[in-house]
Amino acid sequence: MGGILAEGLLRAGWDPGEVIMAARRPEQAQEAERFIGVPVVLDAAQAAAGRDVVVVAVKPKDVPTLLDQVAEAVTPPQLVISLAAGVPIAVFEKALPGVAVVRSMPNTPAAVDEGMTAYCGGSQVDSAALETAASVLAAVGQTINLSEDLLDAVTAVSGTGPAYVFLLAEALTEAAIREGLPHHAAEKLVLQTVRGAGILLATSPKSAFRLRAEVTSPGGTTASAMHTLEDGGFRALVEDAVRSAASRSRELGQEAAAQDQAG
Ligand SMILES: NC(=O)c1ccc[n+]([C@@H]2O[C@H](COP(=O)([O-])OP(=O)(O)OC[C@H]3O[C@@H](n4cnc5c(N)ncnc54)[C@H](OP(=O)(O)O)[C@@H]3O)[C@@H](O)[C@H]2O)c1
């Protein structure tokens, strides 16, 4: 996700000289440097020192170790933007006293500048810092400012959301093949349907409910499919999946906070 954001910043017009990344494995650093085209160092503190904005894009379990590494290098008025799912702002603020911290939750369509990122500012964040964070995150798509207590739900909806759509695409492709369509045709039909439906939903003033109602004539083929999905518990299953992802996000945050306290 850090690489996706770095690439997005370059596409948005940032100079490669303005961006530096850190990795912890030499092969990872070389690969990132070659593919992204910005310097990648093996020392997170070196990468963070003196930068206006420091983005933390390690797995939640790696956050406490990373914060230990950069604690002396990151000081006010630097701004830290965390992408780590579930990790509370308090964990960052404890490790980096006085530093402005913005917690965010992006998603992978950021790779094509169609990301959705929710973010919230910590106790040291003023409106200028919040604006800076929003402009960095907006390099890869849309942003929304929400309170921190909503970010686990965001993780479960838009952070995890692309996977729900990919699973639907997988299942639809498999069903298309079982209906006799050749593999390449099944893939093409599904890809363009997901893309077209997404663009229609995003650009139409009509709600998802309305658009669905319009393609569902009573007694028709879509009505038959919708009944099968509803009778099979589709809605309840989606709700369970979102609840489970939100709960896992809270657990990850608690694990990171406990690890931080132990360390
Ligand atoms: N992927 C998503 O869809 C998504 C969406 C929203 C938010 N996020 C958040 O974004 C964060 C990154 O996720 P990801 O999927 O991009 O993970 P990832 O592919 O594992 O990338 C994290 C990278 O950070 C490196 N790293 C770990 N500790 C380090 C340290 N101390 N110094 C330098 N580099 C270090 C890791 O090295 P190794 O390869 O050696 O482990 C790895 O290359 C997570 O916190 C996740 O919750 C991800």
PDB file of C-alpha atoms and ligand atoms in Angstrom:
ATOM      1  CA  MET A   1       0.000   0.000   0.000  1.00  0.00           C
ATOM      2  CA  GLY A   2       2.953   2.319   0.669  1.00  0.00           C
ATOM      3  CA  GLY A   3       4.245   1.621  -2.850  1.00  0.00           C
ATOM      4  CA  ILE A   4       0.803   2.281  -4.332  1.00  0.00           C
ATOM      5  CA  LEU A   5       0.664   5.656  -2.570  1.00  0.00           C
ATOM      6  CA  ALA A   6       4.210   6.562  -3.658  1.00  0.00           C
ATOM      7  CA  GLU A   7       3.365   5.737  -7.275  1.00  0.00           C
ATOM      8  CA  GLY A   8       0.154   7.775  -6.996  1.00  0.00           C
ATOM      9  CA  LEU A   9       2.079  10.779  -5.674  1.00  0.00           C
ATOM     10  CA  LEU A  10       4.418  10.588  -8.679  1.00  0.00           C
ATOM     11  CA  ARG A  11       1.425  10.354 -11.051  1.00  0.00           C
ATOM     12  CA  ALA A  12      -0.077  13.371  -9.269  1.00  0.00           C
ATOM     13  CA  GLY A  13       3.014  15.369 -10.139  1.00  0.00           C
ATOM     14  CA  TRP A  14       5.284  14.977  -7.110  1.00  0.00           C
ATOM     15  CA  ASP A  15       8.946  15.011  -8.029  1.00  0.00           C
ATOM     16  CA  PRO A  16      10.695  11.648  -7.411  1.00  0.00           C
ATOM     17  CA  GLY A  17      13.229  13.638  -5.385  1.00  0.00           C
ATOM     18  CA  GLU A  18      10.472  14.583  -2.931  1.00  0.00           C
ATOM     19  CA  VAL A  19       9.652  10.976  -2.052  1.00  0.00           C
ATOM     20  CA  ILE A  20      11.824   8.469  -0.199  1.00  0.00           C
ATOM     21  CA  MET A  21      10.787   5.017   0.978  1.00  0.00           C
ATOM     22  CA  ALA A  22      12.084   2.538   3.551  1.00  0.00           C
ATOM     23  CA  ALA A  23      12.119  -1.257   3.398  1.00  0.00           C
ATOM     24  CA  ARG A  24      13.625  -3.781   5.753  1.00  0.00           C
ATOM     25  CA  ARG A  25      14.905  -6.345   3.226  1.00  0.00           C
ATOM     26  CA  PRO A  26      17.523  -5.460   0.585  1.00  0.00           C
ATOM     27  CA  GLU A  27      15.722  -7.408  -2.177  1.00  0.00           C
ATOM     28  CA  GLN A  28      12.475  -5.597  -1.339  1.00  0.00           C
ATOM     29  CA  ALA A  29      14.301  -2.254  -1.427  1.00  0.00           C
ATOM     30  CA  GLN A  30      15.877  -2.999  -4.818  1.00  0.00           C
ATOM     31  CA  GLU A  31      12.575  -4.140  -6.304  1.00  0.00           C
ATOM     32  CA  ALA A  32      10.695  -1.075  -5.004  1.00  0.00           C
ATOM     33  CA  GLU A  33      13.426   1.258  -6.206  1.00  0.00           C
ATOM     34  CA  ARG A  34      13.373  -0.308  -9.674  1.00  0.00           C
ATOM     35  CA  PHE A  35       9.575  -0.395 -10.073  1.00  0.00           C
ATOM     36  CA  ILE A  36       8.607   2.842  -8.322  1.00  0.00           C
ATOM     37  CA  GLY A  37      11.596   4.962  -9.216  1.00  0.00           C
ATOM     38  CA  VAL A  38      12.242   6.663  -5.879  1.00  0.00           C
ATOM     39  CA  PRO A  39      15.146   6.024  -3.486  1.00  0.00           C
ATOM     40  CA  VAL A  40      14.485   3.185  -1.009  1.00  0.00           C
ATOM     41  CA  VAL A  41      16.667   2.953   2.101  1.00  0.00           C
ATOM     42  CA  LEU A  42      16.935   0.168   4.664  1.00  0.00           C
ATOM     43  CA  ASP A  43      16.644   2.474   7.652  1.00  0.00           C
ATOM     44  CA  ALA A  44      13.166   3.835   8.435  1.00  0.00           C
ATOM     45  CA  ALA A  45      14.607   6.552  10.707  1.00  0.00           C
ATOM     46  CA  GLN A  46      16.820   7.804   7.870  1.00  0.00           C
ATOM     47  CA  ALA A  47      13.823   7.870   5.508  1.00  0.00           C
ATOM     48  CA  ALA A  48      11.672   9.748   8.037  1.00  0.00           C
ATOM     49  CA  ALA A  49      14.179  12.310   9.332  1.00  0.00           C
ATOM     50  CA  GLY A  50      13.465  15.856   8.210  1.00  0.00           C
ATOM     51  CA  ARG A  51      10.500  14.955   5.985  1.00  0.00           C
ATOM     52  CA  ASP A  52       7.360  17.094   6.152  1.00  0.00           C
ATOM     53  CA  VAL A  53       5.139  14.012   5.915  1.00  0.00           C
ATOM     54  CA  VAL A  54       5.944  10.493   7.088  1.00  0.00           C
ATOM     55  CA  VAL A  55       3.633   7.705   5.907  1.00  0.00           C
ATOM     56  CA  VAL A  56       3.548   4.524   7.986  1.00  0.00           C
ATOM     57  CA  ALA A  57       2.562   1.620   5.729  1.00  0.00           C
ATOM     58  CA  VAL A  58       3.691  -1.490   7.624  1.00  0.00           C
ATOM     59  CA  LYS A  59       1.403  -4.294   8.845  1.00  0.00           C
ATOM     60  CA  PRO A  60      -0.343  -3.434  12.138  1.00  0.00           C
ATOM     61  CA  LYS A  61       1.800  -5.973  14.049  1.00  0.00           C
ATOM     62  CA  ASP A  62       4.976  -4.213  12.817  1.00  0.00           C
ATOM     63  CA  VAL A  63       3.875  -0.726  13.919  1.00  0.00           C
ATOM     64  CA  PRO A  64       5.347  -0.797  17.483  1.00  0.00           C
ATOM     65  CA  THR A  65       8.794  -1.896  16.214  1.00  0.00           C
ATOM     66  CA  LEU A  66       8.726   0.718  13.484  1.00  0.00           C
ATOM     67  CA  LEU A  67       7.750   3.430  15.992  1.00  0.00           C
ATOM     68  CA  ASP A  68      10.695   2.425  18.200  1.00  0.00           C
ATOM     69  CA  GLN A  69      12.979   2.788  15.183  1.00  0.00           C
ATOM     70  CA  VAL A  70      11.739   6.243  14.165  1.00  0.00           C
ATOM     71  CA  ALA A  71      10.887   7.735  17.586  1.00  0.00           C
ATOM     72  CA  GLU A  72      13.954   9.977  17.711  1.00  0.00           C
ATOM     73  CA  ALA A  73      13.849  10.940  14.038  1.00  0.00           C
ATOM     74  CA  VAL A  74      10.221  12.090  13.966  1.00  0.00           C
ATOM     75  CA  THR A  75       9.443  15.289  15.822  1.00  0.00           C
ATOM     76  CA  PRO A  76       7.010  18.238  15.524  1.00  0.00           C
ATOM     77  CA  PRO A  77       6.131  19.825  13.123  1.00  0.00           C
ATOM     78  CA  GLN A  78       6.378  16.643  11.040  1.00  0.00           C
ATOM     79  CA  LEU A  79       3.099  15.016  10.120  1.00  0.00           C
ATOM     80  CA  VAL A  80       2.642  11.240  10.366  1.00  0.00           C
ATOM     81  CA  ILE A  81      -0.009   9.510   8.254  1.00  0.00           C
ATOM     82  CA  SER A  82      -0.735   5.929   9.260  1.00  0.00           C
ATOM     83  CA  LEU A  83      -2.306   3.470   6.843  1.00  0.00           C
ATOM     84  CA  ALA A  84      -2.231   0.623   9.380  1.00  0.00           C
ATOM     85  CA  ALA A  85      -5.576  -1.097   9.846  1.00  0.00           C
ATOM     86  CA  GLY A  86      -6.921  -0.914  13.362  1.00  0.00           C
ATOM     87  CA  VAL A  87      -3.945   0.747  15.057  1.00  0.00           C
ATOM     88  CA  PRO A  88      -5.251   3.589  17.267  1.00  0.00           C
ATOM     89  CA  ILE A  89      -3.843   7.112  16.968  1.00  0.00           C
ATOM     90  CA  ALA A  90      -3.001   6.859  20.693  1.00  0.00           C
ATOM     91  CA  VAL A  91      -0.307   4.247  19.929  1.00  0.00           C
ATOM     92  CA  PHE A  92       1.427   6.740  17.615  1.00  0.00           C
ATOM     93  CA  GLU A  93       0.960   9.716  19.931  1.00  0.00           C
ATOM     94  CA  LYS A  94       2.502   7.821  22.855  1.00  0.00           C
ATOM     95  CA  ALA A  95       5.581   6.904  20.810  1.00  0.00           C
ATOM     96  CA  LEU A  96       5.897  10.305  19.108  1.00  0.00           C
ATOM     97  CA  PRO A  97       4.985  12.971  21.695  1.00  0.00           C
ATOM     98  CA  GLY A  98       3.684  16.227  20.230  1.00  0.00           C
ATOM     99  CA  VAL A  99       3.684  14.907  16.640  1.00  0.00           C
ATOM    100  CA  ALA A 100       0.579  15.400  14.487  1.00  0.00           C
ATOM    101  CA  VAL A 101      -0.831  11.986  13.550  1.00  0.00           C
ATOM    102  CA  VAL A 102      -3.490  11.222  10.967  1.00  0.00           C
ATOM    103  CA  ARG A 103      -4.882   7.694  10.838  1.00  0.00           C
ATOM    104  CA  SER A 104      -6.250   6.605   7.500  1.00  0.00           C
ATOM    105  CA  MET A 105      -7.772   3.628   5.742  1.00  0.00           C
ATOM    106  CA  PRO A 106      -7.194   3.509   1.988  1.00  0.00           C
ATOM    107  CA  ASN A 107      -8.045   0.688  -0.408  1.00  0.00           C
ATOM    108  CA  THR A 108      -6.301  -0.955  -3.366  1.00  0.00           C
ATOM    109  CA  PRO A 109      -8.152   0.818  -6.226  1.00  0.00           C
ATOM    110  CA  ALA A 110      -5.711   3.562  -5.193  1.00  0.00           C
ATOM    111  CA  ALA A 111      -3.408   1.785  -7.660  1.00  0.00           C
ATOM    112  CA  VAL A 112      -5.550   3.232 -10.477  1.00  0.00           C
ATOM    113  CA  ASP A 113      -6.287   6.546  -8.714  1.00  0.00           C
ATOM    114  CA  GLU A 114      -9.780   5.293  -7.786  1.00  0.00           C
ATOM    115  CA  GLY A 115      -9.074   4.694  -4.119  1.00  0.00           C
ATOM    116  CA  MET A 116     -11.385   5.524  -1.232  1.00  0.00           C
ATOM    117  CA  THR A 117      -9.583   6.724   1.863  1.00  0.00           C
ATOM    118  CA  ALA A 118     -11.149   7.658   5.177  1.00  0.00           C
ATOM    119  CA  TYR A 119      -8.957   9.571   7.601  1.00  0.00           C
ATOM    120  CA  CYS A 120      -9.068  11.231  10.997  1.00  0.00           C
ATOM    121  CA  GLY A 121      -6.734  13.541  12.847  1.00  0.00           C
ATOM    122  CA  GLY A 122      -5.269  13.038  16.328  1.00  0.00           C
ATOM    123  CA  SER A 123      -4.995  15.507  19.195  1.00  0.00           C
ATOM    124  CA  GLN A 124      -2.032  17.410  17.697  1.00  0.00           C
ATOM    125  CA  VAL A 125      -3.548  17.837  14.241  1.00  0.00           C
ATOM    126  CA  ASP A 126      -4.622  21.341  13.237  1.00  0.00           C
ATOM    127  CA  SER A 127      -6.611  22.242  10.121  1.00  0.00           C
ATOM    128  CA  ALA A 128      -3.447  22.829   8.055  1.00  0.00           C
ATOM    129  CA  ALA A 129      -2.081  19.365   8.944  1.00  0.00           C
ATOM    130  CA  LEU A 130      -5.443  17.771   8.178  1.00  0.00           C
ATOM    131  CA  GLU A 131      -5.479  19.527   4.809  1.00  0.00           C
ATOM    132  CA  THR A 132      -1.941  18.331   4.045  1.00  0.00           C
ATOM    133  CA  ALA A 133      -2.913  14.747   4.906  1.00  0.00           C
ATOM    134  CA  ALA A 134      -6.038  14.994   2.753  1.00  0.00           C
ATOM    135  CA  SER A 135      -4.025  16.279  -0.195  1.00  0.00           C
ATOM    136  CA  VAL A 136      -1.470  13.438   0.087  1.00  0.00           C
ATOM    137  CA  LEU A 137      -4.225  10.819   0.315  1.00  0.00           C
ATOM    138  CA  ALA A 138      -6.245  12.452  -2.486  1.00  0.00           C
ATOM    139  CA  ALA A 139      -3.374  11.707  -4.885  1.00  0.00           C
ATOM    140  CA  VAL A 140      -4.848   8.209  -5.256  1.00  0.00           C
ATOM    141  CA  GLY A 141      -8.589   8.826  -5.179  1.00  0.00           C
ATOM    142  CA  GLN A 142     -11.342  10.209  -3.015  1.00  0.00           C
ATOM    143  CA  THR A 143     -11.132  11.006   0.681  1.00  0.00           C
ATOM    144  CA  ILE A 144     -13.527  11.436   3.586  1.00  0.00           C
ATOM    145  CA  ASN A 145     -12.834  12.794   7.060  1.00  0.00           C
ATOM    146  CA  LEU A 146     -14.499  10.676   9.770  1.00  0.00           C
ATOM    147  CA  SER A 147     -14.080  10.201  13.498  1.00  0.00           C
ATOM    148  CA  GLU A 148     -11.641   7.529  14.673  1.00  0.00           C
ATOM    149  CA  ASP A 149     -14.340   5.331  16.204  1.00  0.00           C
ATOM    150  CA  LEU A 150     -15.711   4.737  12.694  1.00  0.00           C
ATOM    151  CA  LEU A 151     -12.457   3.561  11.108  1.00  0.00           C
ATOM    152  CA  ASP A 152     -12.915  -0.121  11.980  1.00  0.00           C
ATOM    153  CA  ALA A 153     -16.232  -0.008  10.131  1.00  0.00           C
ATOM    154  CA  VAL A 154     -14.524   1.794   7.227  1.00  0.00           C
ATOM    155  CA  THR A 155     -11.881  -0.953   7.144  1.00  0.00           C
ATOM    156  CA  ALA A 156     -14.653  -3.532   6.859  1.00  0.00           C
ATOM    157  CA  VAL A 157     -16.522  -1.639   4.136  1.00  0.00           C
ATOM    158  CA  SER A 158     -14.151   0.186   1.772  1.00  0.00           C
ATOM    159  CA  GLY A 159     -10.775  -1.163   2.989  1.00  0.00           C
ATOM    160  CA  THR A 160     -11.911  -4.773   2.521  1.00  0.00           C
ATOM    161  CA  GLY A 161     -14.545  -3.850  -0.074  1.00  0.00           C
ATOM    162  CA  PRO A 162     -12.507  -4.494  -3.227  1.00  0.00           C
ATOM    163  CA  ALA A 163     -12.131  -8.136  -2.119  1.00  0.00           C
ATOM    164  CA  TYR A 164     -15.929  -8.510  -1.906  1.00  0.00           C
ATOM    165  CA  VAL A 165     -16.210  -7.262  -5.489  1.00  0.00           C
ATOM    166  CA  PHE A 166     -13.341  -9.522  -6.634  1.00  0.00           C
ATOM    167  CA  LEU A 167     -15.021 -12.531  -4.993  1.00  0.00           C
ATOM    168  CA  LEU A 168     -18.289 -11.703  -6.747  1.00  0.00           C
ATOM    169  CA  ALA A 169     -16.388 -11.414 -10.048  1.00  0.00           C
ATOM    170  CA  GLU A 170     -14.714 -14.798  -9.421  1.00  0.00           C
ATOM    171  CA  ALA A 171     -18.012 -16.490  -8.571  1.00  0.00           C
ATOM    172  CA  LEU A 172     -19.798 -14.910 -11.537  1.00  0.00           C
ATOM    173  CA  THR A 173     -17.034 -15.997 -13.916  1.00  0.00           C
ATOM    174  CA  GLU A 174     -17.203 -19.577 -12.602  1.00  0.00           C
ATOM    175  CA  ALA A 175     -21.000 -19.594 -12.955  1.00  0.00           C
ATOM    176  CA  ALA A 176     -20.717 -18.210 -16.500  1.00  0.00           C
ATOM    177  CA  ILE A 177     -18.330 -21.016 -17.452  1.00  0.00           C
ATOM    178  CA  ARG A 178     -20.709 -23.603 -15.959  1.00  0.00           C
ATOM    179  CA  GLU A 179     -23.471 -22.089 -18.127  1.00  0.00           C
ATOM    180  CA  GLY A 180     -21.340 -22.999 -21.142  1.00  0.00           C
ATOM    181  CA  LEU A 181     -19.550 -19.734 -21.919  1.00  0.00           C
ATOM    182  CA  PRO A 182     -15.918 -20.032 -23.028  1.00  0.00           C
ATOM    183  CA  HIS A 183     -13.420 -18.892 -20.387  1.00  0.00           C
ATOM    184  CA  HIS A 184     -12.257 -15.767 -22.242  1.00  0.00           C
ATOM    185  CA  ALA A 185     -15.850 -14.706 -22.943  1.00  0.00           C
ATOM    186  CA  ALA A 186     -16.904 -15.296 -19.325  1.00  0.00           C
ATOM    187  CA  GLU A 187     -14.017 -13.132 -18.092  1.00  0.00           C
ATOM    188  CA  LYS A 188     -14.740 -10.350 -20.557  1.00  0.00           C
ATOM    189  CA  LEU A 189     -18.471 -10.315 -19.770  1.00  0.00           C
ATOM    190  CA  VAL A 190     -17.836 -10.179 -16.018  1.00  0.00           C
ATOM    191  CA  LEU A 191     -15.037  -7.604 -16.105  1.00  0.00           C
ATOM    192  CA  GLN A 192     -16.956  -5.155 -18.239  1.00  0.00           C
ATOM    193  CA  THR A 193     -20.157  -5.730 -16.240  1.00  0.00           C
ATOM    194  CA  VAL A 194     -18.413  -4.962 -12.939  1.00  0.00           C
ATOM    195  CA  ARG A 195     -16.699  -1.947 -14.481  1.00  0.00           C
ATOM    196  CA  GLY A 196     -19.859  -0.662 -16.204  1.00  0.00           C
ATOM    197  CA  ALA A 197     -22.073  -1.179 -13.160  1.00  0.00           C
ATOM    198  CA  GLY A 198     -19.487   0.554 -10.943  1.00  0.00           C
ATOM    199  CA  ILE A 199     -19.215   3.567 -13.231  1.00  0.00           C
ATOM    200  CA  LEU A 200     -23.005   3.770 -13.642  1.00  0.00           C
ATOM    201  CA  LEU A 201     -23.517   3.622  -9.882  1.00  0.00           C
ATOM    202  CA  ALA A 202     -20.797   6.218  -9.251  1.00  0.00           C
ATOM    203  CA  THR A 203     -21.983   8.679 -11.895  1.00  0.00           C
ATOM    204  CA  SER A 204     -25.759   8.264 -11.798  1.00  0.00           C
ATOM    205  CA  PRO A 205     -27.802  10.379  -9.387  1.00  0.00           C
ATOM    206  CA  LYS A 206     -29.834   7.226  -8.685  1.00  0.00           C
ATOM    207  CA  SER A 207     -29.182   5.010  -5.660  1.00  0.00           C
ATOM    208  CA  ALA A 208     -28.065   1.365  -5.901  1.00  0.00           C
ATOM    209  CA  PHE A 209     -31.575   0.377  -4.836  1.00  0.00           C
ATOM    210  CA  ARG A 210     -33.148   2.462  -7.635  1.00  0.00           C
ATOM    211  CA  LEU A 211     -30.757   1.212 -10.335  1.00  0.00           C
ATOM    212  CA  ARG A 212     -31.425  -2.370  -9.284  1.00  0.00           C
ATOM    213  CA  ALA A 213     -35.188  -1.839  -9.247  1.00  0.00           C
ATOM    214  CA  GLU A 214     -35.010  -0.437 -12.782  1.00  0.00           C
ATOM    215  CA  VAL A 215     -33.399  -3.590 -14.179  1.00  0.00           C
ATOM    216  CA  THR A 216     -35.719  -5.910 -12.258  1.00  0.00           C
ATOM    217  CA  SER A 217     -38.979  -6.373 -14.155  1.00  0.00           C
ATOM    218  CA  PRO A 218     -41.579  -8.440 -12.293  1.00  0.00           C
ATOM    219  CA  GLY A 219     -41.410 -12.047 -13.436  1.00  0.00           C
ATOM    220  CA  GLY A 220     -38.220 -11.403 -15.427  1.00  0.00           C
ATOM    221  CA  THR A 221     -34.784 -12.971 -15.393  1.00  0.00           C
ATOM    222  CA  THR A 222     -33.207 -10.456 -12.985  1.00  0.00           C
ATOM    223  CA  ALA A 223     -36.142 -10.881 -10.574  1.00  0.00           C
ATOM    224  CA  SER A 224     -35.542 -14.616 -10.601  1.00  0.00           C
ATOM    225  CA  ALA A 225     -31.820 -14.136  -9.825  1.00  0.00           C
ATOM    226  CA  MET A 226     -32.551 -11.556  -7.097  1.00  0.00           C
ATOM    227  CA  HIS A 227     -35.028 -13.912  -5.397  1.00  0.00           C
ATOM    228  CA  THR A 228     -32.440 -16.675  -5.379  1.00  0.00           C
ATOM    229  CA  LEU A 229     -29.831 -14.364  -3.824  1.00  0.00           C
ATOM    230  CA  GLU A 230     -32.243 -12.950  -1.230  1.00  0.00           C
ATOM    231  CA  ASP A 231     -33.635 -16.412  -0.337  1.00  0.00           C
ATOM    232  CA  GLY A 232     -30.090 -17.711   0.014  1.00  0.00           C
ATOM    233  CA  GLY A 233     -29.294 -15.066   2.629  1.00  0.00           C
ATOM    234  CA  PHE A 234     -27.021 -12.847   0.496  1.00  0.00           C
ATOM    235  CA  ARG A 235     -27.768  -9.706   2.508  1.00  0.00           C
ATOM    236  CA  ALA A 236     -27.238 -11.387   5.889  1.00  0.00           C
ATOM    237  CA  LEU A 237     -24.012 -12.922   4.634  1.00  0.00           C
ATOM    238  CA  VAL A 238     -22.663  -9.511   3.544  1.00  0.00           C
ATOM    239  CA  GLU A 239     -23.614  -8.101   6.940  1.00  0.00           C
ATOM    240  CA  ASP A 240     -21.813 -10.971   8.714  1.00  0.00           C
ATOM    241  CA  ALA A 241     -18.718 -10.480   6.533  1.00  0.00           C
ATOM    242  CA  VAL A 242     -18.579  -6.747   7.319  1.00  0.00           C
ATOM    243  CA  ARG A 243     -19.108  -7.382  11.047  1.00  0.00           C
ATOM    244  CA  SER A 244     -16.351  -9.961  11.064  1.00  0.00           C
ATOM    245  CA  ALA A 245     -13.885  -7.663   9.229  1.00  0.00           C
ATOM    246  CA  ALA A 246     -14.678  -4.769  11.614  1.00  0.00           C
ATOM    247  CA  SER A 247     -14.172  -7.016  14.604  1.00  0.00           C
ATOM    248  CA  ARG A 248     -10.823  -8.256  13.209  1.00  0.00           C
ATOM    249  CA  SER A 249      -9.774  -4.624  12.672  1.00  0.00           C
ATOM    250  CA  ARG A 250     -10.525  -3.886  16.346  1.00  0.00           C
ATOM    251  CA  GLU A 251      -8.553  -6.987  17.389  1.00  0.00           C
ATOM    252  CA  LEU A 252      -5.545  -5.913  15.290  1.00  0.00           C
ATOM    253  CA  GLY A 253      -5.638  -2.512  16.975  1.00  0.00           C
ATOM    254  CA  GLN A 254      -5.841  -4.085  20.428  1.00  0.00           C
ATOM    255  CA  GLU A 255      -2.948  -6.418  19.594  1.00  0.00           C
ATOM    256  CA  ALA A 256      -0.818  -3.479  18.402  1.00  0.00           C
ATOM    257  CA  ALA A 257      -1.731  -1.461  21.535  1.00  0.00           C
ATOM    258  CA  ALA A 258      -0.914  -4.444  23.828  1.00  0.00           C
ATOM    259  CA  GLN A 259       2.390  -5.059  21.993  1.00  0.00           C
ATOM    260  CA  ASP A 260       3.182  -1.363  22.400  1.00  0.00           C
ATOM    261  CA  GLN A 261       2.488  -1.455  26.146  1.00  0.00           C
ATOM    262  CA  ALA A 262       4.589  -4.610  26.565  1.00  0.00           C
ATOM    263  CA  GLY A 263       7.493  -3.040  24.635  1.00  0.00           C
TER     264      GLY A 263
HETATM  265  N1  LIG B   1      -3.511  -4.064   1.295  1.00  0.00           N
HETATM  266  C1  LIG B   1      -4.638  -3.395   1.480  1.00  0.00           C
HETATM  267  O1  LIG B   1      -5.658  -3.579   0.806  1.00  0.00           O
HETATM  268  C2  LIG B   1      -4.704  -2.333   2.543  1.00  0.00           C
HETATM  269  C3  LIG B   1      -5.792  -1.466   2.562  1.00  0.00           C
HETATM  270  C4  LIG B   1      -5.818  -0.482   3.535  1.00  0.00           C
HETATM  271  C5  LIG B   1      -4.813  -0.386   4.470  1.00  0.00           C
HETATM  272  N2  LIG B   1      -3.796  -1.264   4.439  1.00  0.00           N
HETATM  273  C6  LIG B   1      -2.764  -1.155   5.471  1.00  0.00           C
HETATM  274  O2  LIG B   1      -1.538  -0.831   4.865  1.00  0.00           O
HETATM  275  C7  LIG B   1      -0.492  -1.405   5.635  1.00  0.00           C
HETATM  276  C8  LIG B   1       0.425  -2.152   4.700  1.00  0.00           C
HETATM  277  O3  LIG B   1      -0.296  -3.212   4.102  1.00  0.00           O
HETATM  278  P1  LIG B   1       0.292  -3.967   2.854  1.00  0.00           P
HETATM  279  O4  LIG B   1      -0.735  -4.926   2.424  1.00  0.00           O
HETATM  280  O5  LIG B   1       0.870  -2.993   1.892  1.00  0.00           O
HETATM  281  O6  LIG B   1       1.508  -4.758   3.610  1.00  0.00           O
HETATM  282  P2  LIG B   1       2.865  -5.316   3.007  1.00  0.00           P
HETATM  283  O7  LIG B   1       2.703  -5.682   1.581  1.00  0.00           O
HETATM  284  O8  LIG B   1       3.371  -6.355   3.977  1.00  0.00           O
HETATM  285  O9  LIG B   1       3.832  -4.052   3.048  1.00  0.00           O
HETATM  286  C9  LIG B   1       4.450  -3.620   4.221  1.00  0.00           C
HETATM  287  C10 LIG B   1       5.928  -3.491   3.934  1.00  0.00           C
HETATM  288  O10 LIG B   1       6.560  -2.853   5.041  1.00  0.00           O
HETATM  289  C11 LIG B   1       7.798  -3.532   5.274  1.00  0.00           C
HETATM  290  N3  LIG B   1       8.225  -3.274   6.651  1.00  0.00           N
HETATM  291  C12 LIG B   1       7.770  -3.835   7.792  1.00  0.00           C
HETATM  292  N4  LIG B   1       8.415  -3.320   8.857  1.00  0.00           N
HETATM  293  C13 LIG B   1       9.321  -2.434   8.377  1.00  0.00           C
HETATM  294  C14 LIG B   1      10.291  -1.586   8.976  1.00  0.00           C
HETATM  295  N5  LIG B   1      10.461  -1.563  10.301  1.00  0.00           N
HETATM  296  N6  LIG B   1      11.041  -0.803   8.170  1.00  0.00           N
HETATM  297  C15 LIG B   1      10.872  -0.821   6.836  1.00  0.00           C
HETATM  298  N7  LIG B   1       9.968  -1.601   6.199  1.00  0.00           N
HETATM  299  C16 LIG B   1       9.195  -2.393   6.965  1.00  0.00           C
HETATM  300  C17 LIG B   1       7.457  -4.971   5.012  1.00  0.00           C
HETATM  301  O11 LIG B   1       8.612  -5.738   4.842  1.00  0.00           O
HETATM  302  P3  LIG B   1       8.536  -7.353   4.741  1.00  0.00           P
HETATM  303  O12 LIG B   1       8.190  -7.614   3.304  1.00  0.00           O
HETATM  304  O13 LIG B   1       9.864  -7.786   5.158  1.00  0.00           O
HETATM  305  O14 LIG B   1       7.437  -7.793   5.673  1.00  0.00           O
HETATM  306  C18 LIG B   1       6.618  -4.856   3.747  1.00  0.00           C
HETATM  307  O15 LIG B   1       7.423  -4.786   2.601  1.00  0.00           O
HETATM  308  C19 LIG B   1      -1.130  -2.343   6.668  1.00  0.00           C
HETATM  309  O16 LIG B   1      -1.048  -1.762   7.953  1.00  0.00           O
HETATM  310  C20 LIG B   1      -2.544  -2.478   6.212  1.00  0.00           C
HETATM  311  O17 LIG B   1      -3.422  -2.576   7.313  1.00  0.00           O
HETATM  312  C21 LIG B   1      -3.699  -2.219   3.488  1.00  0.00           C
END
